[in-house]
Amino acid sequence: MAAANAPIAMKEVLTLPSIGINPQFITFTNVTMESDKYICVRETAPQNSVVIIDMNMPMQPLRRPITADSALMNPNSRILALKAQLPGTTQDHLQIFNIEMKTKMKSHQMPEQVVFWKWISPKMLGLVTQTSVYHWSIEGDSEPAKMFDRTANLVNNQIINYKCDPSEKWLVLIGIAPGSPERPQLVKGNMQLFSVDQQRSQALEAHAASFAQFKVPGNENPSILISFASKTFNAGQITSKLHVIELGAQPASSAGGFYAINRRGQVLLATVNEATIVPFVSGQLNNLELAVNLAKRGNLPGAENLVVQRFQELFAQTKYKEAAELAAESPQGILRTPDTVAKFQSVPVQAGQTPPLLQYFGTLLTRGKLNAFESLELSRLVVNQNKKNLLENWLAEDKLECSEELGDLVKTVDNDLALKIYIKARATPKVVAAFAERREFDKILIYSKQVGYTPDYLFLLQTILRSDPQGAVNFALMMSQMEGGCPVDYNTITDLFLQRNLIREATAFLLDVLKPNLPEHAFLQTKVLEINLVTFPNVADAILANGMFSHYDRPRIGQLCEKAGLYVRALQHYTELPDIKRVIVNTHAIEPQALVEFFGTLSREWALECMKDLLLVNLRGNLQIIVQVAKEYCEQLGVDACIKLFEQFKSYEGLYFFLGSYLSSSEDPDIHFKYIEAAAKTGQIKEVERVTRESNFYDAEKTKNFLMEAKLPDARPLINVCDRFGFVPDLTHYLYTNNMLRYIEGYVQKVNPGNAPLVVGQLLDDECPEDFIKGLILSVRSLLPVEPLVEECEKRNRLRLLTQFLEHLVSEGSQDVHVHNALGKIIIDSNNNPEHFLTTNPYYDSRVVGKYCEKRDPTLAVVAYRRGQCDDELINVTNKNSLFKLQARYVVERMDGDLWEKVLNPENEYRRQLIDQVVSTALPESKSPEQVSAAVKAFMTADLPHELIELLEKIVLQNSAFSGNFNLQNLLILTAIKADPSRVMDYINRLDNFDGPAVGEVAVQEQLYEEAFAIFKKFNLNVQAVNVLLDNIRSIDRAVEFAFRVEEDAVWSQVAKAQLREGLVSDAIESFIRADDATQFLDVIRASEDADVYPDLVRYLLMVRQKVKEPKVDSELIYAYARIDRLGEIEEFILMPNVANLQNVGDRLFDEALYEAAKIIFAFISNWAKLAVTLVRLKQFQGAVDAARKANSAKTWKEVCFACVDAEEFRLAQICGLNVIVQVDDLEEVSEYYQNRGCFNELISLMESGLGLERAHMGIFTELGVLYARYRPEKLMEHIKLFSTRLNIPKLIRACDEQQHWKELTYLYIQYDEFDNAATTVMNHSPEAWDHMQFKDIAVKVANVELYYKAVHFYLQEHPDLINDMLNVLALRVDHTRVVDIMRKAGHLRLVKPYMVAVQSNNVSAVNEALNEIYVEEEDYDRLRESIDLHDNFDQIGLAQKIEKHELLEMRRVAAYIYKKAGRWKQSIALSKKDKLYKDAMETASQSGDRELAEELLVYFIEQGKKECFASCLFVCYDLIRADVALELAWMNNMIDFAFPYLLQFIREYTGKVDELIKDKIEAQKEVKAKEQEEKDVIAQQNMYAQLLPLALPAPPMPGMGGGPMGGGFAPPPPMGGMGMPPMPPFGMPPMSGY
């Protein structure tokens, strides 16, 4: 059946590889398609990603780096669901993402694995696990909800689908399972139907199911049906059934087809071919009833004749009701025509019965909506019966199709209802007219915009303006807001308002429409401002204040503003400096703030010029404005320029006010000084005082000098400057010399008492009386800083001046250190018992007073330093004055480590003198253990061991209070160990009260091993003593002797360990047995194995076994028995209770080739796998096979098999091999093992035996195929055809490619859908692989388009007789241009002529030109003309030039035809004239539309004497030829008779045109009169508007003026002249001047 007639249409929408999808990922597990909107592909290489293809934009795939096991796209929206298994578990993690918003919507971790999932609705996911089914909504935070449990019939089934009806009340789950043994290829389908309302399930057998909607006859509501298909195998027959069951009522859903994706990545769309399905059912299936019902239900074409025939039969049988129903349900409304209505109208009405026409209309109303003609006819009946309510009901129910005719009919009874009909019918002019009648003009704009209609807006606006000016404004504003711009010019609208003196309305309109402030509205902006400046200046001022216009005529508006007294606006609009100066001096009428703001718009130079003019005109009056301007714009104008301006007019007041505002933001010293100067000169003393006190930026020296020169009566500004910037001496001198002592006292007492010392010092320099100074000091008292005061007096040797002041402070209880320092200095200088003061006064500073005493009395300095613990100062003064005894006593008493370190430093040149005094005086005098300990520690820290030993011998060995001190004895021995080891043994013997263990360890560290041994022995530390002998003295003999002497287990244990370390294993074992020590058994075992003393090891392990129960001990004992070949004792031992790790022991024995012992162990523990391997090593193959059978392990079978192969025991090897090759992973290894040893026949026999196994898998079939390919190629093809479904085709493809079996390789490529490779193989190895029918099937399925052209070359070279057949197959896939190019280059273009004829309908340039070339060569002009007419895509001019000189006339005629089609009229006509084809020439001239060509052809015919052709040309080119030219040529050449028919026709035509013009003229004059009358009415309403407008505005148009088309009368055409005839009125009528 041809594809065009097929009932189902299939087309390729997309190929996934073409958008970058790797073909290896086009599988069921990687591709999902939940709806016709999205395809989702999961890729795992080169990186994990998910590709989403939107079917609306398939060439723009969205690729995201996502790792998941499965990905599903939502059916409707860009929402992606992902599923991934958690590592190490069987749980699945589910996530839902919104791709557009880039957010995660929900996630959930399922407790069990999800085996199938699917979007069952745009808002719901269905999840199927091994036991249950869940629903998970994407809305809210809900978790998956369990719906039902799976029934038993779905156990071990592969779930392939899950669906629900739209209400989600009925759910169906479908799975498949392996078929019956009789027909395993037929899978078994199982279905579970679940009712949510009843919570019940029903198990059914089905392979597929779907829900549908259908209205069952007799039911009011549509029903939900479930349809499911089943296929069963019974009695050797396959039975297929389709079941349809009604479930309930539910709304419907429709689909237009389905999408499918195949393995090649093609996305195919299958849809119903509406044009062919009904003819298919009626023709191919021969089921007329089904065809009619299908056409009626689906509204499909193809059954028209059957329906019409049935309708006529019913009508003839007077079955009008049935005929009406058939007409109502007729497919595509073929019977719902005026003829049908007329047919029912023609039926006579029987009395008492419903008229057939009403029956027909009633049936149509129950079935749905009437068409336009039916609606009009029914409404005419209803209107005639005055039943308007029926029309309203039908319109409300949308039963009638509205039309303009229906609206006209209803308008006679109801205008509102008619308007509704007009709107529905989109009768736009009628709707606008209706709205205008109702005065709902705003609705006109809304409706016109909706429907795209353009009414006469100007007429509407004029109409509204007469009665409602404000409504006219609103209407005009609505027009201005229309999309595409206002339909009426804004200026025209404004003039309409102004003609009626509606200035406010015109202003309101313009302000609204001019809001965008566009340059093209400059004229209107100027106009609205002019109108209001003349009439309402305050309105104009408000408009300008808003700043909404910027494109108007500014100079013109500026002049009008100045005339209206709006000086600020005038300033804003003037751009010339003289105009600005003229206006700006009117400060009396300008608001100051506005004037200041205006200055901000001027340039710096113009602003300064205007400021000078204002100051010149009225300095006092305008000073405040100038100051305000300078303040506001000082940054733009420049502070220096402003200052110069004020200085130029010597206005210190202005300078004061200006700088006062700028001062807070300026850091310029000059600015601050000028402000101080201006304030001083204007008498603003308080301001001077404030600035000098607060400012940090003025020049202090300059300001001080200015204030001193100014001699202000108030000295506070000068005090501020001098106090802040350190000019106190200058201030004091100025005030003292100017007799301003009161300010001196005020400064010291109130301003800054801290500077009183400087004041006192300057007064002393100025020789001020002491009484004044003392009084000044006492007046300040405690506020006075003592230290600088003492310093000032001390510098001038006037310290005694402060005695009274200091004593007064002490008497008041002052504890100030400076007070007491100064008093102490005075007492020391006066030698008034200074020792008492230094020891009793707690407040003075020891360093300060001590420093003061050093040169006066060093002993007093020591006293002061001792009191303050001034270590460095005391050391320096005692060293300097050789007071070492005082220094030693102080150092011992201080007990300070840092001080000791300093005085005992080797760099101290006085260290020896100090040590002598410490040993001889300080320590003997001390009774404090802490002081002695600190001194000893200091000697140790200073690394003075010899001095320390000398000191300690005096303290410890001589009878003293510290002789038995434990710590000192330890210290003495330890010091001797480090400093004088020869004394250590003597100290050990003489001293008893020391720490033996600790001292012994120190002796060991210092390598005094004999002394350490003596110490440990003295304190009975035998283990430490023997360790010294073993580890340090390294004498095992002395250690053994010592062990025999003390007889301690711990000592023997240490000796044994040492012997073990030295390699004396047997001696060590003997010592361990004496010590009864089992702790070191691991080391003993390791050493015994290294020394190979297993008999001694047996004795030791038997001792150890009595103490510990360790698996290691028992295991090593068995191993030792095996090494000394005591197998019998091994058997006895393993039968007794033990904790040996027999498995590890057996493995160890096996690894060391002790196979007999290993056999005993493995047999005992039933480790058949190891036993089998052991028996193999012992060459006991039969036993090994028996053991392997018990082990039943692939590894064991493999090892035994390989061993049997090596031993050439092939029978046993095959037994083992059959158990190995069923494991996929081991199959290849077995095959390689056999092949490497050349056992090819045995291997093939093994594989052939494996085909019959129950567990035979794809690998066996594939490997056998590879073996056939290598060793028995004659069996390969048979094997491939028998087991093609059970082969790993890619692997076998590689094998066939390697072995060059091309026919088999091609067959495999076809089976694997690798059509590209199959085609390439056939073409490269055609002698063996080519078959024409097979290659045609392959060619149409290849994906690489280059292979099409390679196939063309292949057939051209090897099978040219079949090339057209091949090209016809590829016609829909190849580029025809390229094919033609290939054949043209090969020189065999005619060979593919049938192919080119078949594809010429595509109108391809190369094909057209090739065929035209062939037709020209064959001189087939009929086919050539047909080709040119039907297919215009070729080089027309080139072809015409090629054949215009052809020897055949018809060929040249074709050339002329081509020129005519190409618009080259002259060439076409010339060619036709040359061949005397006059008819063609005339037709060409007529079609050209060129008057000159037509008239030239007339002249040619006259010249050639072709009178008949002349007459024919006049009619053929009637529209082009001018009458005067035709008549002139005819008259001059005596052909009037031949031209007379043309003349008659011409006169008749133009007479009719004149009549029409006269009629139009009369109607136009009537319209002019009506407009003139309307203009007169308008003029009568106008006022004096024209007089109010300024000169810049245009005057309103006057009636009668304008250049409209109706201004003059009808102009007659010019009189005809020439040809010897006098001028005459046109058309034989008298001249007309107008109507």
Coordinates of C-alpha atoms in Angstrom, one line a residue, residues 353-550:
Q353 CA -47.7 17.7 13.2
T354 CA -44.4 19.5 13.8
P355 CA -43.1 21.0 10.5
P356 CA -40.1 19.0 9.2
L357 CA -38.1 22.2 9.1
L358 CA -38.6 22.8 12.9
Q359 CA -37.7 19.1 13.5
Y360 CA -34.5 19.7 11.6
F361 CA -33.6 22.8 13.5
G362 CA -34.6 21.2 16.8
T363 CA -32.3 18.3 16.1
L364 CA -29.4 20.6 15.2
L365 CA -29.9 22.6 18.5
T366 CA -29.8 19.4 20.6
R367 CA -26.6 18.3 18.7
G368 CA -24.7 21.6 19.1
K369 CA -24.3 24.9 17.3
L370 CA -26.0 26.1 14.0
N371 CA -24.0 27.5 11.2
A372 CA -24.6 31.0 9.8
F373 CA -27.3 30.2 7.2
E374 CA -29.2 27.9 9.6
S375 CA -29.0 30.6 12.4
L376 CA -30.4 33.2 10.0
E377 CA -33.3 31.0 8.8
L378 CA -34.3 29.9 12.3
S379 CA -34.1 33.5 13.6
R380 CA -36.2 34.7 10.8
L381 CA -38.9 32.3 11.9
V382 CA -38.6 33.3 15.5
V383 CA -38.7 37.1 14.7
N384 CA -41.8 36.6 12.6
Q385 CA -43.4 34.9 15.6
N386 CA -42.1 37.7 18.0
K387 CA -40.3 35.3 20.3
K388 CA -37.3 37.4 21.1
N389 CA -36.6 35.5 24.3
L390 CA -35.8 32.4 22.4
L391 CA -33.1 34.2 20.5
E392 CA -31.6 35.5 23.8
N393 CA -31.5 32.0 25.2
W394 CA -29.9 30.5 22.1
L395 CA -27.3 33.2 22.0
A396 CA -26.5 32.8 25.7
E397 CA -26.1 29.0 25.1
D398 CA -24.0 29.8 22.0
K399 CA -26.3 27.8 19.8
L400 CA -26.3 30.3 16.9
E401 CA -23.5 31.5 14.7
C402 CA -23.6 35.3 14.6
S403 CA -23.4 37.1 11.3
E404 CA -24.0 40.7 10.0
E405 CA -27.2 39.6 8.3
L406 CA -28.5 38.1 11.6
G407 CA -27.7 41.3 13.4
D408 CA -29.6 43.3 10.7
L409 CA -32.6 41.0 11.2
V410 CA -32.6 41.3 15.0
K411 CA -32.1 45.1 14.9
T412 CA -35.7 45.4 13.8
V413 CA -36.8 44.2 17.2
D414 CA -34.0 44.8 19.7
N415 CA -31.0 47.1 19.3
D416 CA -29.0 45.8 22.3
L417 CA -29.3 42.2 21.2
A418 CA -28.3 43.3 17.7
L419 CA -25.2 44.9 19.1
K420 CA -24.2 41.7 20.8
I421 CA -24.7 39.8 17.5
Y422 CA -22.6 42.4 15.6
I423 CA -19.8 42.1 18.1
K424 CA -19.8 38.3 17.9
A425 CA -20.0 38.5 14.1
R426 CA -17.2 41.0 14.0
A427 CA -19.3 43.3 11.8
T428 CA -17.1 46.2 12.8
P429 CA -18.7 49.1 10.9
K430 CA -22.1 48.1 12.3
V431 CA -20.7 47.9 15.9
V432 CA -19.1 51.4 15.6
A433 CA -22.3 52.8 14.3
A434 CA -24.2 51.2 17.1
F435 CA -21.9 52.6 19.8
A436 CA -22.1 56.0 18.2
E437 CA -25.9 55.9 18.3
R438 CA -25.6 55.0 22.0
R439 CA -23.0 57.8 22.5
E440 CA -20.6 55.3 24.0
F441 CA -17.5 56.7 22.3
D442 CA -15.0 55.3 24.7
K443 CA -16.2 51.8 23.8
I444 CA -15.5 52.6 20.1
L445 CA -11.8 53.0 20.8
I446 CA -11.6 49.8 22.9
Y447 CA -13.5 47.8 20.4
S448 CA -11.6 49.2 17.4
K449 CA -8.3 48.3 19.1
Q450 CA -9.5 44.8 19.8
V451 CA -10.7 44.1 16.2
G452 CA -8.1 46.2 14.4
Y453 CA -10.7 48.6 12.8
T454 CA -10.1 52.3 11.9
P455 CA -13.2 54.5 12.2
D456 CA -13.4 58.2 11.2
Y457 CA -12.0 59.6 14.4
L458 CA -12.1 63.3 13.4
F459 CA -15.8 63.1 12.7
L460 CA -16.4 61.4 16.0
L461 CA -14.4 64.0 17.9
Q462 CA -16.2 66.9 16.2
T463 CA -19.5 65.3 17.1
I464 CA -18.6 64.9 20.8
L465 CA -17.2 68.5 20.9
R466 CA -20.5 70.0 20.1
S467 CA -22.2 68.6 23.2
D468 CA -19.6 67.5 25.7
P469 CA -16.3 69.4 25.7
Q470 CA -14.9 67.5 28.6
G471 CA -16.0 64.2 27.0
A472 CA -14.2 65.4 23.9
V473 CA -11.0 65.8 25.9
N474 CA -11.3 62.3 27.4
F475 CA -12.0 60.9 23.9
A476 CA -9.0 62.7 22.4
L477 CA -6.8 61.4 25.3
M478 CA -8.0 57.9 24.6
M479 CA -7.1 58.3 20.9
S480 CA -3.6 59.6 21.9
Q481 CA -3.0 56.4 23.9
M482 CA -3.9 54.0 21.1
E483 CA -1.2 51.6 19.9
G484 CA 0.5 52.8 16.8
G485 CA -0.1 56.5 17.7
C486 CA -3.0 58.9 17.6
P487 CA -5.0 58.6 14.3
V488 CA -5.6 62.4 14.2
D489 CA -2.8 64.9 14.3
Y490 CA -2.4 66.6 17.8
N491 CA -2.3 70.1 16.2
T492 CA -5.6 69.4 14.4
I493 CA -7.2 68.3 17.7
T494 CA -5.9 71.4 19.4
D495 CA -7.2 73.7 16.7
L496 CA -10.7 72.2 17.1
F497 CA -10.7 73.1 20.8
L498 CA -9.3 76.6 20.2
Q499 CA -11.8 77.4 17.5
R500 CA -14.4 77.1 20.2
N501 CA -12.3 79.1 22.7
L502 CA -11.9 76.0 24.9
I503 CA -8.5 77.1 26.1
R504 CA -8.5 75.1 29.3
E505 CA -9.6 72.0 27.5
A506 CA -7.0 72.4 24.9
T507 CA -4.4 72.9 27.6
A508 CA -5.5 69.8 29.5
F509 CA -5.3 67.7 26.3
L510 CA -1.8 69.0 25.3
L511 CA -0.4 68.6 28.8
D512 CA -1.4 65.0 28.8
V513 CA -0.2 64.1 25.3
L514 CA 3.0 66.0 25.6
K515 CA 4.2 64.2 28.7
P516 CA 6.8 62.1 26.8
N517 CA 8.6 65.4 26.0
L518 CA 9.6 64.4 22.4
P519 CA 11.5 66.7 20.0
E520 CA 8.8 66.4 17.3
H521 CA 6.3 68.1 19.7
A522 CA 8.4 71.3 19.9
F523 CA 5.7 73.3 18.1
L524 CA 2.9 72.1 20.3
Q525 CA 4.9 72.7 23.5
T526 CA 5.5 76.3 22.3
K527 CA 1.8 76.7 21.4
V528 CA 0.5 75.6 24.8
L529 CA 2.9 77.9 26.6
E530 CA 2.0 80.9 24.3
I531 CA -1.7 80.4 24.8
N532 CA -1.5 80.4 28.6
L533 CA 1.2 83.2 28.9
V534 CA -1.3 85.5 27.0
T535 CA -4.4 84.4 28.8
F536 CA -3.5 82.6 32.1
P537 CA 0.1 83.4 33.1
N538 CA -0.2 81.5 36.3
V539 CA -1.0 78.3 34.4
A540 CA 2.0 78.8 32.2
D541 CA 4.2 79.4 35.3
A542 CA 2.9 76.1 36.8
I543 CA 3.7 74.3 33.5
L544 CA 7.2 75.7 33.4
A545 CA 7.7 74.8 37.1
N546 CA 6.9 71.2 36.4
G547 CA 9.8 71.1 33.9
M548 CA 7.8 68.7 31.6
F549 CA 8.8 70.5 28.4
S550 CA 12.3 70.9 26.9

